[in-house]
Amino acid sequence: ACIQWNYKVTDDVVKVEIWDIVDKGKVKKRDGLKMDTEEADLAPTLDAEFIDVYKGTSGVIMILDITKYWTYEYVQRELKKVPLDIPVIIMASHRDLEEKRSVLTEEVQTFIAELDRPSDAAAVYYMEASMKDGFGLKYLYR
């Protein structure tokens, strides 16, 4: 899914596109009856896996859930697809659920420090946030 909106601050216009690239497109059956002997008539789906979502991008925010380790593994895989000239913020959400944490801060920081990126590549930053209490969200506006 892609959500687009423009945000006006003073004289600058910021175009924001949000892509949910974790979910896969689901193949949908077309309307109509299907006989047992017919092949399924499936509608094609558009999936971010097949689109260059980073084309024309000025920055990327990858969000992981500290209570779900698979989201961190996903960020590790997806980060390799981001062109080296695009800065990235890895934002860990649900900081307010510390008691359920399965992704350690040190683990993510070590992962970033050990990335095999050239010295002229854009930076990769790490931050933690809570949508519940707003912790860390001001960091995004810097």
Short mmCIF file of N, CA, C and O in Angstrom, two decimals:
data_model
loop_
_atom_site.label_atom_id
_atom_site.label_comp_id
_atom_site.label_asym_id
_atom_site.label_seq_id
_atom_site.Cartn_x
_atom_site.Cartn_y
_atom_site.Cartn_z
N ALA A 1 0.84 -1.18 0.00
CA ALA A 1 0.00 0.00 0.00
C ALA A 1 0.88 1.23 0.00
O ALA A 1 1.95 1.23 0.59
N CYS A 2 0.45 2.25 -0.64
CA CYS A 2 1.18 3.52 -0.68
C CYS A 2 0.22 4.63 -0.31
O CYS A 2 -0.86 4.72 -0.86
N ILE A 3 0.62 5.45 0.64
CA ILE A 3 -0.17 6.60 1.07
C ILE A 3 0.65 7.83 0.73
O ILE A 3 1.83 7.89 1.07
N GLN A 4 0.04 8.83 0.09
CA GLN A 4 0.77 10.04 -0.27
C GLN A 4 0.08 11.25 0.32
O GLN A 4 -1.15 11.29 0.38
N TRP A 5 0.85 12.22 0.78
CA TRP A 5 0.31 13.52 1.16
C TRP A 5 1.42 14.54 1.11
O TRP A 5 2.59 14.20 1.16
N ASN A 6 1.04 15.79 0.99
CA ASN A 6 2.00 16.89 1.00
C ASN A 6 1.84 17.65 2.30
O ASN A 6 0.73 17.82 2.80
N TYR A 7 2.96 18.11 2.84
CA TYR A 7 2.97 18.80 4.12
C TYR A 7 3.68 20.12 3.91
O TYR A 7 4.83 20.15 3.48
N LYS A 8 3.02 21.24 4.17
CA LYS A 8 3.62 22.55 3.92
C LYS A 8 4.15 23.13 5.23
O LYS A 8 3.42 23.28 6.19
N VAL A 9 5.45 23.44 5.25
CA VAL A 9 6.10 24.10 6.37
C VAL A 9 6.77 25.33 5.79
O VAL A 9 7.64 25.21 4.94
N THR A 10 6.39 26.49 6.24
CA THR A 10 6.88 27.76 5.68
C THR A 10 6.78 27.71 4.15
O THR A 10 5.72 27.47 3.63
N ASP A 11 7.90 27.87 3.45
CA ASP A 11 7.87 27.86 2.00
C ASP A 11 8.26 26.50 1.41
O ASP A 11 8.29 26.33 0.20
N ASP A 12 8.59 25.54 2.27
CA ASP A 12 8.99 24.23 1.80
C ASP A 12 7.78 23.31 1.73
O ASP A 12 6.93 23.30 2.61
N VAL A 13 7.72 22.53 0.68
CA VAL A 13 6.69 21.51 0.56
C VAL A 13 7.41 20.17 0.66
O VAL A 13 8.36 19.91 -0.07
N VAL A 14 6.95 19.34 1.56
CA VAL A 14 7.55 18.03 1.76
C VAL A 14 6.56 16.99 1.26
O VAL A 14 5.42 16.95 1.70
N LYS A 15 7.00 16.18 0.31
CA LYS A 15 6.16 15.10 -0.19
C LYS A 15 6.52 13.84 0.58
O LYS A 15 7.69 13.46 0.65
N VAL A 16 5.54 13.20 1.13
CA VAL A 16 5.75 11.99 1.92
C VAL A 16 5.00 10.84 1.27
O VAL A 16 3.82 10.97 0.93
N GLU A 17 5.69 9.72 1.08
CA GLU A 17 5.04 8.50 0.63
C GLU A 17 5.32 7.44 1.67
O GLU A 17 6.46 7.27 2.09
N ILE A 18 4.29 6.77 2.08
CA ILE A 18 4.45 5.69 3.06
C ILE A 18 4.12 4.38 2.36
O ILE A 18 3.04 4.21 1.81
N TRP A 19 5.08 3.48 2.40
CA TRP A 19 4.90 2.17 1.78
C TRP A 19 4.88 1.11 2.87
O TRP A 19 5.77 1.06 3.71
N ASP A 20 3.90 0.28 2.85
CA ASP A 20 3.86 -0.89 3.71
C ASP A 20 4.43 -2.02 2.88
O ASP A 20 3.73 -2.63 2.08
N ILE A 21 5.72 -2.26 3.02
CA ILE A 21 6.38 -3.24 2.15
C ILE A 21 6.55 -4.60 2.81
O ILE A 21 7.11 -5.50 2.21
N VAL A 22 6.05 -4.75 4.00
CA VAL A 22 6.14 -6.05 4.66
C VAL A 22 5.08 -6.98 4.11
O VAL A 22 5.33 -8.14 3.82
N ASP A 23 3.87 -6.47 3.95
CA ASP A 23 2.76 -7.29 3.50
C ASP A 23 2.90 -7.61 2.02
O ASP A 23 3.30 -6.79 1.23
N LYS A 24 2.54 -8.81 1.67
CA LYS A 24 2.53 -9.23 0.28
C LYS A 24 1.14 -8.97 -0.29
O LYS A 24 0.14 -9.08 0.42
N GLY A 25 1.09 -8.63 -1.56
CA GLY A 25 -0.21 -8.48 -2.22
C GLY A 25 -0.93 -9.81 -2.23
O GLY A 25 -0.32 -10.85 -2.43
N LYS A 26 -2.20 -9.78 -2.01
CA LYS A 26 -2.98 -11.01 -2.02
C LYS A 26 -3.69 -11.14 -3.37
O LYS A 26 -4.28 -10.19 -3.86
N VAL A 27 -3.59 -12.30 -3.95
CA VAL A 27 -4.25 -12.55 -5.21
C VAL A 27 -5.74 -12.69 -4.94
O VAL A 27 -6.17 -13.43 -4.05
N LYS A 28 -6.53 -11.94 -5.70
CA LYS A 28 -7.97 -11.94 -5.48
C LYS A 28 -8.66 -12.64 -6.65
O LYS A 28 -8.29 -12.45 -7.80
N LYS A 29 -9.67 -13.41 -6.32
CA LYS A 29 -10.46 -14.05 -7.36
C LYS A 29 -11.36 -13.01 -7.99
O LYS A 29 -11.90 -12.14 -7.32
N ARG A 30 -11.51 -13.13 -9.28
CA ARG A 30 -12.42 -12.25 -9.99
C ARG A 30 -13.84 -12.72 -9.76
O ARG A 30 -14.10 -13.89 -9.48
N ASP A 31 -14.75 -11.77 -9.89
CA ASP A 31 -16.17 -12.11 -9.71
C ASP A 31 -16.63 -13.12 -10.76
O ASP A 31 -16.12 -13.17 -11.86
N GLY A 32 -17.59 -13.86 -10.39
CA GLY A 32 -18.17 -14.83 -11.32
C GLY A 32 -18.10 -16.23 -10.75
O GLY A 32 -17.40 -16.51 -9.78
N LEU A 33 -18.84 -17.10 -11.36
CA LEU A 33 -18.87 -18.49 -10.94
C LEU A 33 -17.69 -19.24 -11.52
O LEU A 33 -17.24 -18.97 -12.63
N LYS A 34 -17.21 -20.21 -10.80
CA LYS A 34 -16.11 -21.05 -11.28
C LYS A 34 -16.61 -22.48 -11.30
O LYS A 34 -17.12 -22.98 -10.31
N MET A 35 -16.46 -23.08 -12.42
CA MET A 35 -16.83 -24.48 -12.54
C MET A 35 -15.64 -25.32 -12.09
O MET A 35 -14.50 -24.88 -12.17
N ASP A 36 -15.88 -26.50 -11.60
CA ASP A 36 -14.81 -27.36 -11.11
C ASP A 36 -13.73 -27.62 -12.15
O ASP A 36 -12.57 -27.80 -11.82
N THR A 37 -14.09 -27.63 -13.42
CA THR A 37 -13.12 -27.94 -14.47
C THR A 37 -12.35 -26.73 -14.97
O THR A 37 -11.41 -26.87 -15.71
N GLU A 38 -12.74 -25.52 -14.55
CA GLU A 38 -12.08 -24.30 -15.02
C GLU A 38 -10.87 -23.96 -14.16
O GLU A 38 -10.82 -24.27 -12.98
N GLU A 39 -9.92 -23.33 -14.81
CA GLU A 39 -8.78 -22.79 -14.06
C GLU A 39 -9.26 -21.57 -13.29
O GLU A 39 -10.16 -20.86 -13.72
N ALA A 40 -8.66 -21.32 -12.17
CA ALA A 40 -9.02 -20.13 -11.38
C ALA A 40 -8.64 -18.89 -12.17
O ALA A 40 -7.55 -18.80 -12.72
N ASP A 41 -9.55 -17.93 -12.24
CA ASP A 41 -9.31 -16.67 -12.93
C ASP A 41 -8.90 -15.65 -11.87
O ASP A 41 -9.74 -15.09 -11.18
N LEU A 42 -7.60 -15.43 -11.73
CA LEU A 42 -7.09 -14.60 -10.66
C LEU A 42 -6.68 -13.24 -11.17
O LEU A 42 -6.07 -13.12 -12.23
N ALA A 43 -7.01 -12.21 -10.40
CA ALA A 43 -6.61 -10.84 -10.74
C ALA A 43 -5.18 -10.62 -10.27
O ALA A 43 -4.83 -11.00 -9.15
N PRO A 44 -4.32 -10.01 -11.10
CA PRO A 44 -2.95 -9.73 -10.66
C PRO A 44 -2.94 -8.69 -9.55
O PRO A 44 -3.84 -7.86 -9.47
N THR A 45 -1.93 -8.74 -8.71
CA THR A 45 -1.82 -7.77 -7.62
C THR A 45 -0.52 -7.00 -7.75
O THR A 45 0.47 -7.50 -8.27
N LEU A 46 -0.55 -5.77 -7.29
CA LEU A 46 0.64 -4.94 -7.29
C LEU A 46 1.28 -5.07 -5.92
O LEU A 46 0.63 -4.92 -4.89
N ASP A 47 2.55 -5.39 -5.87
CA ASP A 47 3.25 -5.66 -4.62
C ASP A 47 4.53 -4.84 -4.60
O ASP A 47 5.20 -4.71 -5.62
N ALA A 48 4.86 -4.26 -3.46
CA ALA A 48 6.07 -3.44 -3.33
C ALA A 48 7.33 -4.23 -3.65
O ALA A 48 8.36 -3.65 -3.95
N GLU A 49 7.26 -5.53 -3.61
CA GLU A 49 8.41 -6.37 -3.95
C GLU A 49 8.81 -6.16 -5.41
O GLU A 49 9.96 -6.34 -5.78
N PHE A 50 7.87 -5.76 -6.26
CA PHE A 50 8.12 -5.62 -7.68
C PHE A 50 8.26 -4.17 -8.13
O PHE A 50 8.36 -3.89 -9.31
N ILE A 51 8.26 -3.23 -7.20
CA ILE A 51 8.35 -1.81 -7.51
C ILE A 51 9.59 -1.24 -6.83
O ILE A 51 9.90 -1.60 -5.70
N ASP A 52 10.26 -0.32 -7.50
CA ASP A 52 11.41 0.35 -6.88
C ASP A 52 10.87 1.45 -5.97
O ASP A 52 10.69 2.58 -6.39
N VAL A 53 10.58 1.11 -4.73
CA VAL A 53 9.99 2.07 -3.79
C VAL A 53 11.01 3.13 -3.36
O VAL A 53 10.63 4.14 -2.78
N TYR A 54 12.28 2.94 -3.66
CA TYR A 54 13.31 3.89 -3.25
C TYR A 54 13.66 4.90 -4.34
O TYR A 54 14.46 5.80 -4.11
N LYS A 55 13.08 4.77 -5.51
CA LYS A 55 13.36 5.68 -6.62
C LYS A 55 12.89 7.09 -6.25
O LYS A 55 11.76 7.32 -5.87
N GLY A 56 13.81 8.07 -6.34
CA GLY A 56 13.49 9.45 -6.04
C GLY A 56 13.34 9.75 -4.56
O GLY A 56 12.87 10.81 -4.18
N THR A 57 13.79 8.85 -3.72
CA THR A 57 13.63 9.00 -2.28
C THR A 57 14.76 9.82 -1.68
O THR A 57 15.92 9.67 -2.04
N SER A 58 14.42 10.69 -0.73
CA SER A 58 15.42 11.49 -0.03
C SER A 58 15.81 10.88 1.30
O SER A 58 16.84 11.22 1.87
N GLY A 59 14.99 10.01 1.83
CA GLY A 59 15.26 9.37 3.11
C GLY A 59 14.28 8.25 3.36
O GLY A 59 13.18 8.22 2.79
N VAL A 60 14.69 7.31 4.21
CA VAL A 60 13.86 6.15 4.52
C VAL A 60 13.77 5.99 6.02
O VAL A 60 14.76 6.14 6.74
N ILE A 61 12.57 5.71 6.50
CA ILE A 61 12.36 5.35 7.91
C ILE A 61 11.85 3.92 7.92
O ILE A 61 10.79 3.63 7.37
N MET A 62 12.63 3.02 8.50
CA MET A 62 12.21 1.63 8.65
C MET A 62 11.77 1.44 10.09
O MET A 62 12.52 1.77 11.01
N ILE A 63 10.60 0.90 10.26
CA ILE A 63 10.05 0.74 11.60
C ILE A 63 10.04 -0.73 11.98
O ILE A 63 9.58 -1.58 11.21
N LEU A 64 10.56 -1.02 13.17
CA LEU A 64 10.49 -2.37 13.71
C LEU A 64 9.77 -2.32 15.05
O LEU A 64 9.72 -1.28 15.70
N ASP A 65 9.21 -3.43 15.43
CA ASP A 65 8.49 -3.55 16.70
C ASP A 65 9.39 -4.30 17.68
O ASP A 65 9.76 -5.45 17.42
N ILE A 66 9.77 -3.65 18.77
CA ILE A 66 10.73 -4.28 19.70
C ILE A 66 10.17 -5.53 20.37
O ILE A 66 10.91 -6.30 20.95
N THR A 67 8.86 -5.76 20.26
CA THR A 67 8.25 -6.94 20.87
C THR A 67 8.15 -8.11 19.88
O THR A 67 7.73 -9.19 20.27
N LYS A 68 8.51 -7.86 18.61
CA LYS A 68 8.41 -8.90 17.57
C LYS A 68 9.74 -9.00 16.84
O LYS A 68 10.05 -8.18 15.98
N TYR A 69 10.51 -10.02 17.16
CA TYR A 69 11.86 -10.15 16.62
C TYR A 69 11.87 -10.27 15.10
O TYR A 69 12.78 -9.78 14.45
N TRP A 70 10.86 -10.87 14.51
CA TRP A 70 10.83 -11.02 13.06
C TRP A 70 10.86 -9.68 12.35
O TRP A 70 11.35 -9.59 11.22
N THR A 71 10.35 -8.62 12.98
CA THR A 71 10.37 -7.31 12.34
C THR A 71 11.80 -6.78 12.24
O THR A 71 12.15 -6.11 11.27
N TYR A 72 12.62 -7.09 13.22
CA TYR A 72 14.04 -6.72 13.18
C TYR A 72 14.75 -7.50 12.09
O TYR A 72 15.56 -6.95 11.33
N GLU A 73 14.46 -8.78 11.96
CA GLU A 73 15.06 -9.60 10.91
C GLU A 73 14.66 -9.06 9.53
O GLU A 73 15.48 -9.04 8.61
N TYR A 74 13.43 -8.60 9.42
CA TYR A 74 12.97 -8.03 8.16
C TYR A 74 13.76 -6.75 7.83
O TYR A 74 14.19 -6.56 6.70
N VAL A 75 13.95 -5.88 8.81
CA VAL A 75 14.72 -4.65 8.59
C VAL A 75 16.14 -4.99 8.16
O VAL A 75 16.70 -4.36 7.26
N GLN A 76 16.74 -6.00 8.78
CA GLN A 76 18.09 -6.41 8.39
C GLN A 76 18.14 -6.80 6.92
O GLN A 76 19.08 -6.43 6.21
N ARG A 77 17.15 -7.54 6.46
CA ARG A 77 17.12 -7.96 5.04
C ARG A 77 16.83 -6.78 4.12
O ARG A 77 17.46 -6.61 3.09
N GLU A 78 15.85 -5.95 4.48
CA GLU A 78 15.40 -4.87 3.60
C GLU A 78 16.43 -3.75 3.49
O GLU A 78 16.55 -3.11 2.45
N LEU A 79 17.18 -3.51 4.53
CA LEU A 79 18.18 -2.44 4.53
C LEU A 79 19.18 -2.61 3.39
O LEU A 79 19.66 -1.64 2.82
N LYS A 80 19.47 -3.84 3.03
CA LYS A 80 20.41 -4.12 1.94
C LYS A 80 19.89 -3.63 0.59
O LYS A 80 20.65 -3.41 -0.33
N LYS A 81 18.57 -3.44 0.48
CA LYS A 81 17.96 -3.01 -0.79
C LYS A 81 17.94 -1.49 -0.95
O LYS A 81 17.69 -0.99 -2.04
N VAL A 82 18.21 -0.76 0.13
CA VAL A 82 18.18 0.70 0.07
C VAL A 82 19.47 1.20 -0.57
O VAL A 82 20.56 0.83 -0.13
N PRO A 83 19.36 2.03 -1.62
CA PRO A 83 20.58 2.58 -2.23
C PRO A 83 21.46 3.29 -1.20
O PRO A 83 20.96 3.92 -0.26
N LEU A 84 22.76 3.21 -1.40
CA LEU A 84 23.72 3.72 -0.42
C LEU A 84 23.70 5.23 -0.26
O LEU A 84 24.20 5.76 0.73
N ASP A 85 23.11 5.96 -1.21
CA ASP A 85 23.09 7.42 -1.11
C ASP A 85 21.86 7.95 -0.35
O ASP A 85 21.70 9.15 -0.19
N ILE A 86 21.02 7.04 0.16
CA ILE A 86 19.81 7.45 0.87
C ILE A 86 20.00 7.22 2.37
O ILE A 86 20.26 6.10 2.80
N PRO A 87 19.85 8.29 3.18
CA PRO A 87 19.95 8.10 4.64
C PRO A 87 18.77 7.30 5.17
O PRO A 87 17.65 7.40 4.64
N VAL A 88 19.03 6.51 6.20
CA VAL A 88 18.01 5.63 6.77
C VAL A 88 17.93 5.84 8.27
O VAL A 88 18.95 5.95 8.95
N ILE A 89 16.71 5.90 8.78
CA ILE A 89 16.47 5.86 10.23
C ILE A 89 15.78 4.55 10.51
O ILE A 89 14.74 4.24 9.90
N ILE A 90 16.35 3.76 11.40
CA ILE A 90 15.68 2.55 11.89
C ILE A 90 14.99 2.96 13.18
O ILE A 90 15.66 3.31 14.15
N MET A 91 13.67 2.95 13.16
CA MET A 91 12.91 3.38 14.32
C MET A 91 12.26 2.17 14.99
O MET A 91 11.46 1.47 14.37
N ALA A 92 12.64 1.93 16.22
CA ALA A 92 12.07 0.84 17.00
C ALA A 92 10.85 1.38 17.75
O ALA A 92 10.97 2.30 18.54
N SER A 93 9.70 0.81 17.46
CA SER A 93 8.47 1.27 18.11
C SER A 93 8.13 0.39 19.31
O SER A 93 8.73 -0.65 19.52
N HIS A 94 7.16 0.83 20.04
CA HIS A 94 6.66 0.15 21.25
C HIS A 94 7.66 0.18 22.40
O HIS A 94 7.77 -0.75 23.18
N ARG A 95 8.39 1.28 22.51
CA ARG A 95 9.35 1.42 23.61
C ARG A 95 8.65 1.36 24.97
O ARG A 95 9.24 0.98 25.97
N ASP A 96 7.38 1.69 24.99
CA ASP A 96 6.60 1.65 26.23
C ASP A 96 6.31 0.21 26.67
O ASP A 96 5.84 -0.01 27.79
N LEU A 97 6.62 -0.78 25.84
CA LEU A 97 6.40 -2.19 26.19
C LEU A 97 7.74 -2.88 26.52
O LEU A 97 8.01 -3.98 26.06
N GLU A 98 8.54 -2.21 27.29
CA GLU A 98 9.88 -2.69 27.63
C GLU A 98 9.86 -4.11 28.21
O GLU A 98 10.75 -4.91 27.95
N GLU A 99 8.84 -4.42 28.98
CA GLU A 99 8.77 -5.74 29.62
C GLU A 99 8.55 -6.86 28.60
O GLU A 99 8.82 -8.03 28.89
N LYS A 100 8.11 -6.53 27.39
CA LYS A 100 7.89 -7.52 26.34
C LYS A 100 8.96 -7.46 25.25
O LYS A 100 8.85 -8.11 24.22
N ARG A 101 10.02 -6.69 25.49
CA ARG A 101 11.07 -6.47 24.49
C ARG A 101 11.74 -7.79 24.10
O ARG A 101 12.14 -8.58 24.94
N SER A 102 11.88 -7.99 22.78
CA SER A 102 12.65 -9.13 22.28
C SER A 102 13.81 -8.67 21.39
O SER A 102 14.68 -9.46 21.06
N VAL A 103 13.80 -7.39 20.99
CA VAL A 103 14.89 -6.81 20.20
C VAL A 103 15.66 -5.86 21.11
O VAL A 103 15.13 -4.87 21.59
N LEU A 104 16.92 -6.19 21.38
CA LEU A 104 17.74 -5.37 22.27
C LEU A 104 18.35 -4.18 21.54
O LEU A 104 18.78 -4.29 20.38
N THR A 105 18.39 -3.03 22.21
CA THR A 105 18.97 -1.81 21.64
C THR A 105 20.40 -2.07 21.18
O THR A 105 20.79 -1.69 20.07
N GLU A 106 21.18 -2.73 22.01
CA GLU A 106 22.58 -2.99 21.69
C GLU A 106 22.73 -3.85 20.45
O GLU A 106 23.67 -3.70 19.67
N GLU A 107 21.80 -4.77 20.25
CA GLU A 107 21.85 -5.65 19.09
C GLU A 107 21.68 -4.84 17.79
O GLU A 107 22.41 -5.04 16.83
N VAL A 108 20.74 -3.92 17.79
CA VAL A 108 20.51 -3.09 16.60
C VAL A 108 21.69 -2.15 16.39
O VAL A 108 22.17 -1.98 15.25
N GLN A 109 22.19 -1.54 17.46
CA GLN A 109 23.33 -0.63 17.33
C GLN A 109 24.57 -1.36 16.81
O GLN A 109 25.31 -0.82 15.98
N THR A 110 24.78 -2.58 17.26
CA THR A 110 25.91 -3.38 16.76
C THR A 110 25.72 -3.72 15.30
O THR A 110 26.66 -3.63 14.50
N PHE A 111 24.50 -4.09 14.92
CA PHE A 111 24.20 -4.38 13.53
C PHE A 111 24.53 -3.18 12.64
O PHE A 111 25.18 -3.33 11.60
N ILE A 112 24.13 -1.99 13.05
CA ILE A 112 24.39 -0.78 12.27
C ILE A 112 25.90 -0.50 12.19
O ILE A 112 26.43 -0.18 11.13
N ALA A 113 26.59 -0.64 13.32
CA ALA A 113 28.03 -0.37 13.36
C ALA A 113 28.81 -1.33 12.46
O ALA A 113 29.84 -0.97 11.90
N GLU A 114 28.31 -2.55 12.31
CA GLU A 114 29.02 -3.57 11.53
C GLU A 114 28.56 -3.66 10.08
O GLU A 114 28.99 -4.55 9.36
N LEU A 115 27.69 -2.73 9.65
CA LEU A 115 27.25 -2.74 8.26
C LEU A 115 28.44 -2.54 7.33
O LEU A 115 29.31 -1.73 7.61
N ASP A 116 28.45 -3.26 6.25
CA ASP A 116 29.52 -3.15 5.27
C ASP A 116 29.12 -2.10 4.23
O ASP A 116 28.63 -2.41 3.16
N ARG A 117 29.30 -0.81 4.61
CA ARG A 117 28.94 0.30 3.74
C ARG A 117 30.17 1.16 3.50
O ARG A 117 30.97 1.37 4.40
N PRO A 118 30.32 1.68 2.28
CA PRO A 118 31.47 2.54 1.99
C PRO A 118 31.44 3.80 2.84
O PRO A 118 30.38 4.22 3.32
N SER A 119 32.58 4.43 3.00
CA SER A 119 32.67 5.61 3.86
C SER A 119 31.86 6.79 3.33
O SER A 119 31.45 7.65 4.09
N ASP A 120 31.61 6.84 2.02
CA ASP A 120 30.83 7.94 1.46
C ASP A 120 29.32 7.63 1.39
O ASP A 120 28.54 8.42 0.86
N ALA A 121 28.91 6.50 1.95
CA ALA A 121 27.49 6.14 1.96
C ALA A 121 26.74 7.01 2.97
O ALA A 121 27.32 7.50 3.94
N ALA A 122 25.45 7.20 2.72
CA ALA A 122 24.61 7.95 3.66
C ALA A 122 24.52 7.21 4.99
O ALA A 122 24.68 5.99 5.05
N ALA A 123 24.25 7.96 6.03
CA ALA A 123 24.23 7.39 7.38
C ALA A 123 22.99 6.53 7.62
O ALA A 123 21.95 6.70 7.00
N VAL A 124 23.15 5.60 8.56
CA VAL A 124 22.04 4.80 9.08
C VAL A 124 21.96 5.13 10.56
O VAL A 124 22.93 4.96 11.30
N TYR A 125 20.81 5.64 10.99
CA TYR A 125 20.60 6.05 12.38
C TYR A 125 19.64 5.09 13.06
O TYR A 125 18.85 4.41 12.41
N TYR A 126 19.70 5.08 14.39
CA TYR A 126 18.78 4.25 15.17
C TYR A 126 18.11 5.12 16.21
O TYR A 126 18.73 5.99 16.82
N MET A 127 16.83 4.89 16.40
CA MET A 127 16.09 5.59 17.44
C MET A 127 14.99 4.67 17.97
O MET A 127 14.63 3.70 17.31
N GLU A 128 14.53 4.98 19.16
CA GLU A 128 13.40 4.26 19.73
C GLU A 128 12.28 5.24 20.00
O GLU A 128 12.53 6.40 20.33
N ALA A 129 11.06 4.76 19.84
CA ALA A 129 9.91 5.64 20.01
C ALA A 129 8.74 4.87 20.60
O ALA A 129 8.71 3.64 20.59
N SER A 130 7.80 5.64 21.10
CA SER A 130 6.55 5.09 21.59
C SER A 130 5.41 5.92 21.03
O SER A 130 5.36 7.13 21.26
N MET A 131 4.54 5.30 20.29
CA MET A 131 3.38 6.01 19.78
C MET A 131 2.38 6.28 20.91
O MET A 131 1.58 7.19 20.83
N LYS A 132 2.48 5.49 21.96
CA LYS A 132 1.55 5.63 23.09
C LYS A 132 1.83 6.90 23.89
O LYS A 132 0.91 7.66 24.21
N ASP A 133 3.11 7.14 24.21
CA ASP A 133 3.43 8.33 25.02
C ASP A 133 4.23 9.39 24.26
O ASP A 133 4.60 10.42 24.81
N GLY A 134 4.51 9.14 22.97
CA GLY A 134 5.19 10.13 22.14
C GLY A 134 6.70 10.18 22.29
O GLY A 134 7.36 11.00 21.67
N PHE A 135 7.26 9.29 23.10
CA PHE A 135 8.71 9.29 23.33
C PHE A 135 9.45 9.15 22.00
O PHE A 135 9.13 8.30 21.18
N GLY A 136 10.45 9.98 21.77
CA GLY A 136 11.34 9.87 20.63
C GLY A 136 10.84 10.43 19.32
O GLY A 136 11.60 10.51 18.36
N LEU A 137 9.59 10.83 19.25
CA LEU A 137 9.05 11.29 17.98
C LEU A 137 9.63 12.62 17.52
O LEU A 137 9.71 12.89 16.33
N LYS A 138 10.08 13.46 18.46
CA LYS A 138 10.68 14.73 18.07
C LYS A 138 11.98 14.52 17.31
O LYS A 138 12.38 15.35 16.51
N TYR A 139 12.63 13.38 17.52
CA TYR A 139 13.87 13.06 16.81
C TYR A 139 13.64 13.05 15.30
O TYR A 139 14.51 13.43 14.53
N LEU A 140 12.47 12.63 14.86
CA LEU A 140 12.18 12.56 13.44
C LEU A 140 12.14 13.92 12.77
O LEU A 140 12.36 14.04 11.58
N TYR A 141 11.87 14.97 13.54
CA TYR A 141 11.74 16.30 12.97
C TYR A 141 13.06 17.05 12.90
O TYR A 141 13.10 18.16 12.42
N ARG A 142 14.13 16.47 13.37
CA ARG A 142 15.44 17.13 13.30
C ARG A 142 16.02 17.03 11.93
O ARG A 142 15.83 16.19 11.16
#
